[in-house]
């Protein structure tokens, strides 16, 4: 893998594996707190991790540790997030007795959720790996900067999904109306994403220059494309989260297929930063249209069922 990514320090790649493991166990804590409707349990560790990555990552790079220092900073920040999540878990009252549940339905539901998580993770991380392999080092650095800026949209809007999921699931279980929760969540996501994409379109120099400096301004034209990709990706994520919350688990096939399609297409079309982004944008758009079609099909079937 180190050779594939043109990285000389093998320990950097090994540390990435630890980052992934630490992120996974932290996610378990976050989703547990989410299920308990402790919304700060989802947002808090993410905030701790983000601040830690910024402070420790930049600090270690500044003292001369380079890429290894940046990855080490990420690992340490994720471990801090895990520690904070563990603290929040321990503050919860588990003295109340709950009915025993059957394990099989949980396992059956957990597998498609895992597929969904892997598919969406692939959609906005594998492109970075492929770009690192195919494009020159400077272009790969520009792409990484654009990707980081684009992810601002995801991290700003994604908490809406975290709040929506348990509320919709609970309302559906007790037989209450839940559609308005989804509509409001989706509208908020559209507005939030549009504002950030609009900022990228109107003030790309400011967005890039403040965080990365003047040498990265050559990528201003590509920033809005990256913003569109991440915006559509985020909206698709919210739709899939809604469908999973009402038990429509087969929908995970669609993001899984699209994630494979993205990998195949980037392997063939990687002539420039813009081309790679447009491939990802096309895949995200296809996913979004497919999800829209499925939602329409679901609503029509529900109307006919009432008749």
mmCIF file of C-alpha atoms in Angstrom:
data_model
loop_
_atom_site.group_PDB
_atom_site.id
_atom_site.type_symbol
_atom_site.label_atom_id
_atom_site.label_comp_id
_atom_site.label_asym_id
_atom_site.label_seq_id
_atom_site.Cartn_x
_atom_site.Cartn_y
_atom_site.Cartn_z
ATOM 1 C CA UNK A 1 0.000 0.000 0.000
ATOM 2 C CA UNK A 2 2.845 2.395 0.827
ATOM 3 C CA UNK A 3 4.346 1.768 -2.617
ATOM 4 C CA UNK A 4 0.940 2.223 -4.296
ATOM 5 C CA UNK A 5 0.493 5.601 -2.593
ATOM 6 C CA UNK A 6 4.111 6.651 -3.226
ATOM 7 C CA UNK A 7 4.756 6.973 0.518
ATOM 8 C CA UNK A 8 8.257 6.177 1.743
ATOM 9 C CA UNK A 9 7.427 5.789 5.465
ATOM 10 C CA UNK A 10 5.695 2.406 5.914
ATOM 11 C CA UNK A 11 4.764 3.290 9.498
ATOM 12 C CA UNK A 12 2.486 6.045 8.195
ATOM 13 C CA UNK A 13 0.346 3.508 6.339
ATOM 14 C CA UNK A 14 0.351 1.180 9.361
ATOM 15 C CA UNK A 15 -0.844 4.058 11.531
ATOM 16 C CA UNK A 16 -3.756 4.621 9.150
ATOM 17 C CA UNK A 17 -4.975 1.130 10.077
ATOM 18 C CA UNK A 18 -4.961 2.108 13.748
ATOM 19 C CA UNK A 19 -6.877 5.278 12.881
ATOM 20 C CA UNK A 20 -9.560 3.215 11.149
ATOM 21 C CA UNK A 21 -9.841 0.833 14.111
ATOM 22 C CA UNK A 22 -10.033 3.677 16.628
ATOM 23 C CA UNK A 23 -12.654 5.416 14.473
ATOM 24 C CA UNK A 24 -14.745 2.235 14.390
ATOM 25 C CA UNK A 25 -14.837 1.722 18.153
ATOM 26 C CA UNK A 26 -15.581 5.424 18.628
ATOM 27 C CA UNK A 27 -18.459 5.114 16.167
ATOM 28 C CA UNK A 28 -19.906 2.270 18.261
ATOM 29 C CA UNK A 29 -20.028 4.578 21.283
ATOM 30 C CA UNK A 30 -21.540 7.411 19.244
ATOM 31 C CA UNK A 31 -24.298 5.259 17.756
ATOM 32 C CA UNK A 32 -25.111 3.838 21.198
ATOM 33 C CA UNK A 33 -25.548 7.345 22.562
ATOM 34 C CA UNK A 34 -27.555 8.267 19.467
ATOM 35 C CA UNK A 35 -29.921 5.370 20.147
ATOM 36 C CA UNK A 36 -30.356 6.656 23.706
ATOM 37 C CA UNK A 37 -31.291 10.066 22.212
ATOM 38 C CA UNK A 38 -28.199 11.636 23.790
ATOM 39 C CA UNK A 39 -27.518 13.842 20.787
ATOM 40 C CA UNK A 40 -24.419 15.443 22.311
ATOM 41 C CA UNK A 41 -22.993 11.942 22.407
ATOM 42 C CA UNK A 42 -22.936 12.018 18.601
ATOM 43 C CA UNK A 43 -21.783 15.608 18.168
ATOM 44 C CA UNK A 44 -19.369 15.878 21.115
ATOM 45 C CA UNK A 45 -16.825 13.199 20.118
ATOM 46 C CA UNK A 46 -16.889 14.480 16.537
ATOM 47 C CA UNK A 47 -16.141 18.006 17.765
ATOM 48 C CA UNK A 48 -13.327 16.761 20.017
ATOM 49 C CA UNK A 49 -11.866 14.772 17.131
ATOM 50 C CA UNK A 50 -12.060 17.707 14.705
ATOM 51 C CA UNK A 51 -10.389 20.167 17.080
ATOM 52 C CA UNK A 52 -7.767 17.579 17.981
ATOM 53 C CA UNK A 53 -6.938 16.915 14.335
ATOM 54 C CA UNK A 54 -6.504 20.617 13.711
ATOM 55 C CA UNK A 55 -4.367 21.352 16.774
ATOM 56 C CA UNK A 56 -2.257 18.194 17.030
ATOM 57 C CA UNK A 57 -2.016 17.532 13.300
ATOM 58 C CA UNK A 58 -0.810 21.032 12.497
ATOM 59 C CA UNK A 59 1.397 21.093 15.589
ATOM 60 C CA UNK A 60 3.240 17.885 14.720
ATOM 61 C CA UNK A 61 3.657 18.970 11.109
ATOM 62 C CA UNK A 62 4.968 22.343 12.283
ATOM 63 C CA UNK A 63 7.709 20.753 14.400
ATOM 64 C CA UNK A 64 8.869 18.777 11.379
ATOM 65 C CA UNK A 65 7.166 15.381 11.658
ATOM 66 C CA UNK A 66 5.655 15.694 8.185
ATOM 67 C CA UNK A 67 2.965 13.318 6.936
ATOM 68 C CA UNK A 68 3.600 10.875 9.777
ATOM 69 C CA UNK A 69 2.981 13.677 12.262
ATOM 70 C CA UNK A 70 -0.287 14.588 10.558
ATOM 71 C CA UNK A 71 -1.518 10.981 10.673
ATOM 72 C CA UNK A 72 -0.345 10.605 14.282
ATOM 73 C CA UNK A 73 -2.298 13.741 15.163
ATOM 74 C CA UNK A 74 -5.401 12.220 13.605
ATOM 75 C CA UNK A 75 -4.914 8.997 15.578
ATOM 76 C CA UNK A 76 -4.457 10.829 18.880
ATOM 77 C CA UNK A 77 -7.509 13.016 18.228
ATOM 78 C CA UNK A 78 -9.670 9.963 17.485
ATOM 79 C CA UNK A 79 -8.496 8.353 20.725
ATOM 80 C CA UNK A 80 -9.453 11.549 22.582
ATOM 81 C CA UNK A 81 -12.897 11.339 20.979
ATOM 82 C CA UNK A 82 -13.150 7.703 22.087
ATOM 83 C CA UNK A 83 -12.242 8.647 25.652
ATOM 84 C CA UNK A 84 -14.861 11.403 25.674
ATOM 85 C CA UNK A 85 -17.493 9.051 24.245
ATOM 86 C CA UNK A 86 -16.640 6.472 26.917
ATOM 87 C CA UNK A 87 -17.054 9.155 29.575
ATOM 88 C CA UNK A 88 -20.502 10.058 28.221
ATOM 89 C CA UNK A 89 -21.529 6.384 28.190
ATOM 90 C CA UNK A 90 -20.566 6.038 31.845
ATOM 91 C CA UNK A 91 -22.725 9.028 32.789
ATOM 92 C CA UNK A 92 -25.862 7.283 31.510
ATOM 93 C CA UNK A 93 -28.259 5.477 33.831
ATOM 94 C CA UNK A 94 -28.505 1.815 32.828
ATOM 95 C CA UNK A 95 -30.298 0.700 35.994
ATOM 96 C CA UNK A 96 -33.667 0.530 34.212
ATOM 97 C CA UNK A 97 -34.602 -2.983 33.136
ATOM 98 C CA UNK A 98 -35.412 -3.495 29.468
ATOM 99 C CA UNK A 99 -37.216 -6.304 27.730
ATOM 100 C CA UNK A 100 -34.978 -8.980 26.318
ATOM 101 C CA UNK A 101 -34.694 -8.715 22.534
ATOM 102 C CA UNK A 102 -34.005 -11.388 19.967
ATOM 103 C CA UNK A 103 -30.543 -11.232 18.460
ATOM 104 C CA UNK A 104 -31.437 -12.389 14.942
ATOM 105 C CA UNK A 105 -33.398 -9.245 13.871
ATOM 106 C CA UNK A 106 -30.529 -7.120 15.147
ATOM 107 C CA UNK A 107 -27.962 -9.049 13.108
ATOM 108 C CA UNK A 108 -30.180 -8.990 10.005
ATOM 109 C CA UNK A 109 -30.502 -5.196 10.309
ATOM 110 C CA UNK A 110 -26.864 -4.616 11.269
ATOM 111 C CA UNK A 111 -25.446 -6.118 8.076
ATOM 112 C CA UNK A 112 -27.110 -3.681 5.614
ATOM 113 C CA UNK A 113 -26.213 -0.799 7.924
ATOM 114 C CA UNK A 114 -22.590 -1.935 7.756
ATOM 115 C CA UNK A 115 -22.794 -2.099 3.948
ATOM 116 C CA UNK A 116 -24.232 1.421 3.892
ATOM 117 C CA UNK A 117 -21.437 2.733 6.117
ATOM 118 C CA UNK A 118 -18.743 1.109 3.992
ATOM 119 C CA UNK A 119 -20.298 2.365 0.742
ATOM 120 C CA UNK A 120 -20.584 5.986 1.867
ATOM 121 C CA UNK A 121 -17.136 5.924 3.453
ATOM 122 C CA UNK A 122 -15.734 4.624 0.174
ATOM 123 C CA UNK A 123 -17.472 7.323 -1.855
ATOM 124 C CA UNK A 124 -15.568 10.179 -0.249
ATOM 125 C CA UNK A 125 -12.295 8.532 0.752
ATOM 126 C CA UNK A 126 -11.262 6.105 -1.998
ATOM 127 C CA UNK A 127 -11.002 8.973 -4.483
ATOM 128 C CA UNK A 128 -8.189 10.417 -2.345
ATOM 129 C CA UNK A 129 -6.294 7.127 -2.478
ATOM 130 C CA UNK A 130 -6.692 6.848 -6.249
ATOM 131 C CA UNK A 131 -5.678 10.473 -6.785
ATOM 132 C CA UNK A 132 -2.588 9.927 -4.653
ATOM 133 C CA UNK A 133 -1.683 7.021 -6.936
ATOM 134 C CA UNK A 134 -2.496 8.499 -10.351
ATOM 135 C CA UNK A 135 -1.883 12.256 -10.146
ATOM 136 C CA UNK A 136 1.377 14.166 -9.575
ATOM 137 C CA UNK A 137 2.235 14.943 -5.967
ATOM 138 C CA UNK A 138 1.295 18.633 -6.216
ATOM 139 C CA UNK A 139 -2.067 17.866 -7.834
ATOM 140 C CA UNK A 140 -2.745 15.210 -5.204
ATOM 141 C CA UNK A 141 -2.097 17.843 -2.544
ATOM 142 C CA UNK A 142 -4.510 20.243 -4.222
ATOM 143 C CA UNK A 143 -7.142 17.517 -4.419
ATOM 144 C CA UNK A 144 -6.711 16.706 -0.730
ATOM 145 C CA UNK A 145 -7.185 20.392 0.130
ATOM 146 C CA UNK A 146 -10.326 20.608 -2.012
ATOM 147 C CA UNK A 147 -11.668 17.411 -0.465
ATOM 148 C CA UNK A 148 -11.115 18.763 3.043
ATOM 149 C CA UNK A 149 -12.926 21.997 2.196
ATOM 150 C CA UNK A 150 -15.764 20.063 0.573
ATOM 151 C CA UNK A 151 -16.188 17.919 3.666
ATOM 152 C CA UNK A 152 -17.125 21.078 5.569
ATOM 153 C CA UNK A 153 -20.537 20.612 3.955
ATOM 154 C CA UNK A 154 -20.817 17.040 5.182
ATOM 155 C CA UNK A 155 -19.718 17.734 8.744
ATOM 156 C CA UNK A 156 -21.965 20.811 8.949
ATOM 157 C CA UNK A 157 -25.090 19.037 7.677
ATOM 158 C CA UNK A 158 -24.611 15.387 8.695
ATOM 159 C CA UNK A 159 -25.638 15.929 12.367
ATOM 160 C CA UNK A 160 -29.156 16.566 11.039
ATOM 161 C CA UNK A 161 -29.246 12.906 10.010
ATOM 162 C CA UNK A 162 -28.045 11.831 13.451
ATOM 163 C CA UNK A 163 -30.954 13.652 15.067
ATOM 164 C CA UNK A 164 -33.502 12.527 12.462
ATOM 165 C CA UNK A 165 -32.762 8.785 12.563
ATOM 166 C CA UNK A 166 -33.785 7.904 16.160
ATOM 167 C CA UNK A 167 -36.788 10.254 16.082
ATOM 168 C CA UNK A 168 -38.176 8.747 12.863
ATOM 169 C CA UNK A 169 -37.481 5.212 14.081
ATOM 170 C CA UNK A 170 -39.231 5.837 17.391
ATOM 171 C CA UNK A 171 -42.250 7.519 15.788
ATOM 172 C CA UNK A 172 -42.623 4.680 13.296
ATOM 173 C CA UNK A 173 -42.448 2.098 16.089
ATOM 174 C CA UNK A 174 -45.234 3.718 18.118
ATOM 175 C CA UNK A 175 -47.358 4.446 15.036
ATOM 176 C CA UNK A 176 -46.974 8.234 14.886
ATOM 177 C CA UNK A 177 -46.463 10.316 11.733
ATOM 178 C CA UNK A 178 -42.785 10.649 10.883
ATOM 179 C CA UNK A 179 -42.716 11.990 7.320
ATOM 180 C CA UNK A 180 -42.661 15.637 8.363
ATOM 181 C CA UNK A 181 -39.498 14.947 10.381
ATOM 182 C CA UNK A 182 -37.775 13.715 7.233
ATOM 183 C CA UNK A 183 -39.068 16.582 5.084
ATOM 184 C CA UNK A 184 -37.863 19.178 7.596
ATOM 185 C CA UNK A 185 -34.488 17.452 7.968
ATOM 186 C CA UNK A 186 -34.009 17.255 4.216
ATOM 187 C CA UNK A 187 -34.993 20.909 3.748
ATOM 188 C CA UNK A 188 -32.512 22.003 6.415
ATOM 189 C CA UNK A 189 -29.810 19.926 4.710
ATOM 190 C CA UNK A 190 -30.576 21.483 1.320
ATOM 191 C CA UNK A 191 -30.422 25.003 2.746
ATOM 192 C CA UNK A 192 -27.206 24.365 4.676
ATOM 193 C CA UNK A 193 -25.477 22.709 1.720
ATOM 194 C CA UNK A 194 -26.607 25.431 -0.682
ATOM 195 C CA UNK A 195 -25.240 28.200 1.535
ATOM 196 C CA UNK A 196 -21.777 26.618 1.705
ATOM 197 C CA UNK A 197 -21.684 25.756 -2.013
ATOM 198 C CA UNK A 198 -22.753 29.327 -2.751
ATOM 199 C CA UNK A 199 -19.878 30.598 -0.620
ATOM 200 C CA UNK A 200 -17.461 28.352 -2.534
ATOM 201 C CA UNK A 201 -18.825 29.719 -5.820
ATOM 202 C CA UNK A 202 -18.764 33.397 -4.869
ATOM 203 C CA UNK A 203 -15.625 33.527 -2.713
ATOM 204 C CA UNK A 204 -13.356 30.603 -3.649
ATOM 205 C CA UNK A 205 -10.192 32.663 -3.111
ATOM 206 C CA UNK A 206 -11.200 33.397 0.471
ATOM 207 C CA UNK A 207 -12.207 29.794 1.191
ATOM 208 C CA UNK A 208 -8.912 28.363 -0.065
ATOM 209 C CA UNK A 209 -6.558 31.222 0.766
ATOM 210 C CA UNK A 210 -7.435 31.487 4.451
ATOM 211 C CA UNK A 211 -6.898 27.794 5.177
ATOM 212 C CA UNK A 212 -4.211 26.777 2.695
ATOM 213 C CA UNK A 213 -2.443 29.888 1.444
ATOM 214 C CA UNK A 214 -1.821 31.536 -1.905
ATOM 215 C CA UNK A 215 -0.119 28.556 -3.577
ATOM 216 C CA UNK A 216 -3.393 26.610 -3.507
ATOM 217 C CA UNK A 217 -5.419 29.298 -5.289
ATOM 218 C CA UNK A 218 -4.815 27.565 -8.629
ATOM 219 C CA UNK A 219 -7.619 25.174 -7.603
ATOM 220 C CA UNK A 220 -10.336 27.804 -7.142
ATOM 221 C CA UNK A 221 -12.262 26.701 -10.257
ATOM 222 C CA UNK A 222 -12.497 23.130 -8.990
ATOM 223 C CA UNK A 223 -13.754 24.091 -5.514
ATOM 224 C CA UNK A 224 -17.401 24.581 -6.476
ATOM 225 C CA UNK A 225 -17.375 21.218 -8.284
ATOM 226 C CA UNK A 226 -16.109 19.538 -5.134
ATOM 227 C CA UNK A 227 -18.764 21.381 -3.149
ATOM 228 C CA UNK A 228 -21.504 20.104 -5.455
ATOM 229 C CA UNK A 229 -20.189 16.550 -5.156
ATOM 230 C CA UNK A 230 -20.133 16.591 -1.350
ATOM 231 C CA UNK A 231 -23.512 18.377 -1.172
ATOM 232 C CA UNK A 232 -25.263 15.739 -3.295
ATOM 233 C CA UNK A 233 -23.389 13.016 -1.428
ATOM 234 C CA UNK A 234 -24.628 14.420 1.902
ATOM 235 C CA UNK A 235 -28.239 14.692 0.732
ATOM 236 C CA UNK A 236 -28.069 11.095 -0.486
ATOM 237 C CA UNK A 237 -26.729 10.050 2.900
ATOM 238 C CA UNK A 238 -29.691 11.663 4.646
ATOM 239 C CA UNK A 239 -32.178 9.920 2.326
ATOM 240 C CA UNK A 240 -30.560 6.523 2.931
ATOM 241 C CA UNK A 241 -30.544 7.157 6.691
ATOM 242 C CA UNK A 242 -34.265 7.893 6.542
ATOM 243 C CA UNK A 243 -34.989 4.733 4.571
ATOM 244 C CA UNK A 244 -32.961 2.640 7.005
ATOM 245 C CA UNK A 245 -34.806 4.196 9.937
ATOM 246 C CA UNK A 246 -38.107 2.891 8.517
ATOM 247 C CA UNK A 247 -36.719 -0.554 7.792
ATOM 248 C CA UNK A 248 -36.033 -0.266 4.042
ATOM 249 C CA UNK A 249 -32.705 -2.064 4.249
ATOM 250 C CA UNK A 250 -32.484 -3.256 0.645
ATOM 251 C CA UNK A 251 -31.751 0.302 -0.444
ATOM 252 C CA UNK A 252 -28.113 -0.159 0.650
ATOM 253 C CA UNK A 253 -27.512 -2.067 -2.588
ATOM 254 C CA UNK A 254 -27.683 1.220 -4.511
ATOM 255 C CA UNK A 255 -24.880 3.124 -2.690
ATOM 256 C CA UNK A 256 -22.790 -0.059 -2.684
ATOM 257 C CA UNK A 257 -23.051 -0.405 -6.478
ATOM 258 C CA UNK A 258 -22.358 3.311 -7.007
ATOM 259 C CA UNK A 259 -19.260 3.167 -4.781
ATOM 260 C CA UNK A 260 -17.864 0.320 -6.898
ATOM 261 C CA UNK A 261 -18.730 2.289 -10.042
ATOM 262 C CA UNK A 262 -16.794 5.308 -8.755
ATOM 263 C CA UNK A 263 -13.652 3.219 -8.204
ATOM 264 C CA UNK A 264 -13.849 1.684 -11.680
ATOM 265 C CA UNK A 265 -14.479 5.011 -13.430
ATOM 266 C CA UNK A 266 -11.677 6.880 -11.634
ATOM 267 C CA UNK A 267 -9.273 4.110 -12.630
ATOM 268 C CA UNK A 268 -10.145 4.919 -16.264
ATOM 269 C CA UNK A 269 -10.745 8.688 -16.057
ATOM 270 C CA UNK A 270 -8.121 10.499 -13.979
ATOM 271 C CA UNK A 271 -6.552 12.955 -16.405
ATOM 272 C CA UNK A 272 -6.962 15.938 -14.091
ATOM 273 C CA UNK A 273 -8.324 17.047 -10.744
ATOM 274 C CA UNK A 274 -11.506 18.312 -12.385
ATOM 275 C CA UNK A 275 -12.099 15.049 -14.239
ATOM 276 C CA UNK A 276 -11.833 13.009 -11.038
ATOM 277 C CA UNK A 277 -14.234 15.351 -9.228
ATOM 278 C CA UNK A 278 -16.702 15.204 -12.114
ATOM 279 C CA UNK A 279 -16.609 11.398 -12.048
ATOM 280 C CA UNK A 280 -17.443 11.476 -8.333
ATOM 281 C CA UNK A 281 -20.124 14.118 -8.909
ATOM 282 C CA UNK A 282 -21.681 11.993 -11.642
ATOM 283 C CA UNK A 283 -21.735 8.942 -9.374
ATOM 284 C CA UNK A 284 -23.248 10.922 -6.485
ATOM 285 C CA UNK A 285 -25.880 12.397 -8.823
ATOM 286 C CA UNK A 286 -26.775 8.934 -10.105
ATOM 287 C CA UNK A 287 -27.161 7.745 -6.516
ATOM 288 C CA UNK A 288 -29.346 10.733 -5.635
ATOM 289 C CA UNK A 289 -31.620 10.225 -8.656
ATOM 290 C CA UNK A 290 -31.909 6.523 -7.860
ATOM 291 C CA UNK A 291 -32.855 7.283 -4.266
ATOM 292 C CA UNK A 292 -35.412 9.832 -5.458
ATOM 293 C CA UNK A 293 -36.963 7.196 -7.706
ATOM 294 C CA UNK A 294 -37.110 4.715 -4.839
ATOM 295 C CA UNK A 295 -38.727 7.300 -2.549
ATOM 296 C CA UNK A 296 -41.334 8.046 -5.213
ATOM 297 C CA UNK A 297 -42.022 4.330 -5.663
ATOM 298 C CA UNK A 298 -42.365 3.917 -1.898
ATOM 299 C CA UNK A 299 -44.823 6.814 -1.595
ATOM 300 C CA UNK A 300 -46.978 5.574 -4.497
ATOM 301 C CA UNK A 301 -47.152 2.073 -3.027
ATOM 302 C CA UNK A 302 -48.104 3.512 0.335
ATOM 303 C CA UNK A 303 -50.943 5.538 -1.206
ATOM 304 C CA UNK A 304 -52.302 2.504 -3.047
ATOM 305 C CA UNK A 305 -52.046 0.430 0.133
ATOM 306 C CA UNK A 306 -54.309 2.919 1.925
ATOM 307 C CA UNK A 307 -56.899 2.567 -0.845
#
